[in-house]
Amino acid sequence: QVQLQESGPGLVKPPETLSLTCTVSGYSISSGYYWGWIRQPPGKGLEWIGSIYHSGSTYYNPSLKSRVTISVDTSKNQFSLKLNFVTAADTAVYYCASVAYCSSTSCYYSDYWGQGTLVTVSS
Amino acid sequence: DIQMTQSPSTLSASVGDRVTITCRASQSISRWLAWYQQKPGTAPKLLIYEASSLHNGVPSRFSGSGSGTEFTLTISSLQPDDFATYYCQQYNSYSTFGQGTKLEIK
């Protein structure tokens, strides 16, 4: 059973960097899945942030690409998100998830999700 | 980028009803579409992928159809556990979600 758990600060000041880590258990991060981050502002819909493969290949939402870095640590079975220069608009529940596959131009659906972590951006 | 528009935004129905939710893409996405169910305070759950393939463990009362720019999610006989918000996701070009359809008890 694949399980994911997000961790990181719940409050970030603008224009600092939001940093989150996702720990995967019950499955090797170096196996078949890709891994991704999705966020959901309070009361709103879902937004794909980006994804990564265990090789380090990354895939980013073009609208966030200039501020996002996703990395992987296979030795810890973790992957991480950094979002620079945050504003109040980045306040959201951040989910990590498995991703079935990514090509050069798209990332597929997610069948395993973490419980989500609320990150508030406020001074 | 590809925009996904769901209708209706809110749907009121009763247990036992057959309901359909529509998702329209701003350009053709072939069959690269997934559907999720989300309940308050929890992560989305995958229901359907590639427009009509039922994810493991999802009840057969859920079904998906469509291709190109128009897609539907149908629940054949609503159960109490089905009242939730439903999202579509295209993955033909990057990945974008619809705005959601809230399914309420009538």
Short mmCIF file of C-alpha atoms in Angstrom, two decimals:
data_model
loop_
_atom_site.label_atom_id
_atom_site.label_comp_id
_atom_site.label_asym_id
_atom_site.label_seq_id
_atom_site.Cartn_x
_atom_site.Cartn_y
_atom_site.Cartn_z
CA GLN A 1 0.00 0.00 0.00
CA VAL A 2 1.53 3.27 -1.15
CA GLN A 3 1.34 6.02 1.46
CA LEU A 4 2.46 9.63 1.18
CA GLN A 5 2.90 12.22 3.90
CA GLU A 6 3.61 15.92 3.46
CA SER A 7 5.69 17.84 5.98
CA GLY A 8 6.90 21.39 6.33
CA PRO A 9 6.08 24.80 7.81
CA GLY A 10 2.44 25.80 7.94
CA LEU A 11 3.23 29.51 7.79
CA VAL A 12 5.53 31.29 5.35
CA LYS A 13 6.18 35.01 5.09
CA PRO A 14 6.13 36.79 1.77
CA PRO A 15 8.36 36.89 -0.26
CA GLU A 16 10.18 33.94 1.28
CA THR A 17 10.41 30.35 0.00
CA LEU A 18 7.84 27.66 0.70
CA SER A 19 9.50 24.29 1.29
CA LEU A 20 7.68 20.98 1.65
CA THR A 21 8.78 17.36 1.71
CA CYS A 22 6.79 14.28 0.83
CA THR A 23 7.79 10.97 2.41
CA VAL A 24 6.70 7.86 0.55
CA SER A 25 6.19 4.61 2.42
CA GLY A 26 5.18 1.14 1.33
CA TYR A 27 6.73 1.65 -2.10
CA SER A 28 10.18 2.48 -3.45
CA ILE A 29 10.29 5.94 -4.97
CA SER A 30 12.71 4.48 -7.53
CA SER A 31 10.07 2.11 -8.91
CA GLY A 32 7.55 2.84 -11.66
CA TYR A 33 5.65 5.92 -10.51
CA TYR A 34 6.35 9.54 -11.13
CA TRP A 35 5.70 11.89 -8.21
CA GLY A 36 3.96 15.24 -8.08
CA TRP A 37 2.64 18.24 -6.20
CA ILE A 38 -0.88 19.63 -6.51
CA ARG A 39 -2.35 22.51 -4.55
CA GLN A 40 -5.82 23.74 -3.65
CA PRO A 41 -6.51 27.26 -2.34
CA PRO A 42 -9.15 27.30 0.40
CA GLY A 43 -12.59 26.79 -1.12
CA LYS A 44 -11.21 26.57 -4.66
CA GLY A 45 -10.17 24.01 -7.25
CA LEU A 46 -7.03 21.98 -7.87
CA GLU A 47 -3.85 23.18 -9.57
CA TRP A 48 -1.02 20.93 -10.75
CA ILE A 49 2.35 22.36 -9.70
CA GLY A 50 4.80 19.87 -11.13
CA SER A 51 6.17 16.34 -11.11
CA ILE A 52 9.44 14.43 -10.93
CA TYR A 53 10.83 11.00 -11.77
CA HIS A 54 13.38 9.20 -9.60
CA SER A 55 15.99 9.94 -12.26
CA GLY A 56 15.56 13.63 -11.49
CA SER A 57 13.61 14.55 -14.64
CA THR A 58 11.18 17.33 -13.81
CA TYR A 59 7.95 18.62 -15.32
CA TYR A 60 6.51 21.97 -14.27
CA ASN A 61 3.30 23.92 -14.72
CA PRO A 62 4.32 26.71 -17.13
CA SER A 63 2.51 29.30 -15.00
CA LEU A 64 4.66 28.45 -11.95
CA LYS A 65 7.84 27.23 -13.61
CA SER A 66 9.91 30.34 -12.85
CA ARG A 67 9.35 29.92 -9.09
CA VAL A 68 9.24 26.14 -8.60
CA THR A 69 11.89 23.53 -7.96
CA ILE A 70 11.05 19.87 -7.32
CA SER A 71 13.78 17.48 -6.24
CA VAL A 72 14.05 13.83 -5.19
CA ASP A 73 16.11 12.02 -2.56
CA THR A 74 15.93 8.31 -3.33
CA SER A 75 18.01 7.38 -0.27
CA LYS A 76 15.29 8.81 1.98
CA ASN A 77 12.37 7.83 -0.29
CA GLN A 78 11.34 11.48 -0.39
CA PHE A 79 10.70 14.25 -2.86
CA SER A 80 10.47 17.95 -2.17
CA LEU A 81 8.92 21.19 -3.36
CA LYS A 82 10.36 24.68 -3.20
CA LEU A 83 8.26 27.67 -4.28
CA ASN A 84 10.08 31.00 -4.30
CA PHE A 85 8.82 34.52 -3.77
CA VAL A 86 5.51 33.49 -2.28
CA THR A 87 2.51 35.79 -1.96
CA ALA A 88 -0.89 35.43 -0.32
CA ALA A 89 -2.10 33.85 -3.57
CA ASP A 90 0.09 30.83 -2.77
CA THR A 91 -1.93 30.06 0.37
CA ALA A 92 -3.33 26.58 -0.21
CA VAL A 93 -3.50 22.99 0.85
CA TYR A 94 -0.52 21.32 -0.80
CA TYR A 95 -0.84 17.66 -1.75
CA CYS A 96 1.85 15.26 -2.83
CA ALA A 97 0.76 12.38 -5.02
CA SER A 98 1.89 9.55 -7.22
CA VAL A 99 1.63 10.24 -10.95
CA ALA A 100 1.06 7.42 -13.40
CA TYR A 101 3.38 8.81 -16.08
CA CYS A 102 4.83 12.02 -17.47
CA SER A 103 5.81 12.71 -21.06
CA SER A 104 7.67 15.76 -22.27
CA THR A 105 4.38 17.63 -22.57
CA SER A 106 2.00 16.19 -19.97
CA CYS A 107 1.67 14.46 -16.63
CA TYR A 108 -1.04 11.88 -16.10
CA TYR A 109 -3.48 11.16 -13.29
CA SER A 110 -2.72 10.54 -9.61
CA ASP A 111 -3.97 7.48 -7.77
CA TYR A 112 -2.21 7.84 -4.41
CA TRP A 113 -2.37 11.11 -2.48
CA GLY A 114 -1.07 12.45 0.80
CA GLN A 115 -3.54 13.92 3.25
CA GLY A 116 -2.47 17.46 2.33
CA THR A 117 -0.91 20.22 4.36
CA LEU A 118 -2.20 23.78 4.66
CA VAL A 119 0.41 26.44 4.00
CA THR A 120 -0.56 30.00 4.81
CA VAL A 121 1.41 32.90 3.38
CA SER A 122 1.20 35.88 5.67
CA SER A 123 3.49 38.40 7.28
CA ASP B 1 -3.06 26.28 -22.14
CA ILE B 2 -6.11 24.02 -22.09
CA GLN B 3 -9.09 25.20 -20.05
CA MET B 4 -11.52 22.72 -18.52
CA THR B 5 -15.10 23.79 -17.82
CA GLN B 6 -17.43 21.65 -15.74
CA SER B 7 -21.22 21.90 -15.62
CA PRO B 8 -23.19 22.28 -13.57
CA SER B 9 -21.21 23.91 -10.77
CA THR B 10 -23.71 22.55 -8.25
CA LEU B 11 -26.10 19.64 -8.65
CA SER B 12 -28.87 18.69 -6.23
CA ALA B 13 -30.04 15.09 -6.35
CA SER B 14 -31.55 12.31 -4.27
CA VAL B 15 -30.37 8.85 -3.31
CA GLY B 16 -31.15 6.51 -6.18
CA ASP B 17 -31.03 9.21 -8.87
CA ARG B 18 -28.98 8.91 -12.05
CA VAL B 19 -26.74 11.95 -12.43
CA THR B 20 -24.43 13.21 -15.12
CA ILE B 21 -21.64 15.78 -14.85
CA THR B 22 -20.13 17.31 -17.97
CA CYS B 23 -16.57 18.47 -18.58
CA ARG B 24 -15.62 20.44 -21.70
CA ALA B 25 -12.08 21.11 -22.90
CA SER B 26 -11.08 24.29 -24.75
CA GLN B 27 -9.38 22.12 -27.37
CA SER B 28 -9.26 18.45 -28.20
CA ILE B 29 -7.62 16.26 -25.56
CA SER B 30 -8.37 12.92 -27.23
CA ARG B 31 -9.27 10.66 -24.26
CA TRP B 32 -6.69 12.01 -21.85
CA LEU B 33 -9.13 12.77 -19.06
CA ALA B 34 -9.53 11.67 -15.45
CA TRP B 35 -12.27 12.14 -12.87
CA TYR B 36 -11.81 12.53 -9.11
CA GLN B 37 -14.11 12.63 -6.09
CA GLN B 38 -13.26 14.87 -3.16
CA LYS B 39 -14.94 15.10 0.22
CA PRO B 40 -14.40 18.04 2.60
CA GLY B 41 -11.03 17.97 4.34
CA THR B 42 -9.73 14.99 2.38
CA ALA B 43 -7.58 14.42 -0.68
CA PRO B 44 -9.17 13.72 -4.06
CA LYS B 45 -9.74 10.09 -4.99
CA LEU B 46 -9.22 8.85 -8.53
CA LEU B 47 -12.38 7.40 -10.07
CA ILE B 48 -11.75 7.17 -13.81
CA TYR B 49 -8.80 7.61 -16.15
CA GLU B 50 -8.47 7.70 -19.94
CA ALA B 51 -12.05 8.97 -20.07
CA SER B 52 -13.75 5.65 -19.32
CA SER B 53 -11.39 3.29 -17.46
CA LEU B 54 -12.59 2.58 -13.92
CA HIS B 55 -9.87 2.80 -11.29
CA ASN B 56 -9.34 -0.24 -9.03
CA GLY B 57 -11.96 -0.55 -6.32
CA VAL B 58 -14.31 2.12 -7.69
CA PRO B 59 -17.94 0.98 -7.72
CA SER B 60 -19.40 0.11 -11.10
CA ARG B 61 -22.18 2.69 -10.69
CA PHE B 62 -19.55 5.23 -11.78
CA SER B 63 -18.87 5.47 -15.50
CA GLY B 64 -17.16 7.90 -17.84
CA SER B 65 -17.48 8.61 -21.52
CA GLY B 66 -16.44 11.06 -24.20
CA SER B 67 -13.53 12.05 -26.37
CA GLY B 68 -12.18 15.16 -28.00
CA THR B 69 -13.64 18.10 -26.12
CA GLU B 70 -16.73 16.76 -24.32
CA PHE B 71 -16.80 14.24 -21.51
CA THR B 72 -19.30 12.99 -18.97
CA LEU B 73 -19.20 11.30 -15.59
CA THR B 74 -22.34 9.34 -14.78
CA ILE B 75 -23.42 7.86 -11.46
CA SER B 76 -26.14 5.35 -12.24
CA SER B 77 -27.82 5.22 -8.83
CA LEU B 78 -26.66 7.73 -6.24
CA GLN B 79 -25.63 6.37 -2.88
CA PRO B 80 -25.27 8.42 0.34
CA ASP B 81 -21.47 8.15 0.09
CA ASP B 82 -21.47 9.83 -3.34
CA PHE B 83 -22.33 13.33 -2.17
CA ALA B 84 -19.06 15.16 -2.74
CA THR B 85 -17.28 17.45 -5.19
CA TYR B 86 -16.13 16.02 -8.51
CA TYR B 87 -13.25 17.27 -10.63
CA CYS B 88 -12.13 16.46 -14.14
CA GLN B 89 -8.44 16.65 -15.13
CA GLN B 90 -6.98 16.79 -18.62
CA TYR B 91 -3.52 15.41 -19.21
CA ASN B 92 -3.14 15.89 -22.94
CA SER B 93 -1.01 19.00 -22.44
CA TYR B 94 0.61 19.46 -19.04
CA SER B 95 -2.27 19.00 -16.58
CA THR B 96 -5.26 21.15 -15.71
CA PHE B 97 -8.36 20.58 -13.63
CA GLY B 98 -11.93 21.72 -14.00
CA GLN B 99 -13.40 24.03 -11.38
CA GLY B 100 -15.41 21.26 -9.74
CA THR B 101 -19.04 20.17 -9.46
CA LYS B 102 -20.56 19.95 -6.00
CA LEU B 103 -23.13 17.16 -5.73
CA GLU B 104 -25.58 17.98 -2.94
CA ILE B 105 -28.44 16.12 -1.33
CA LYS B 106 -31.80 17.41 -2.53
#
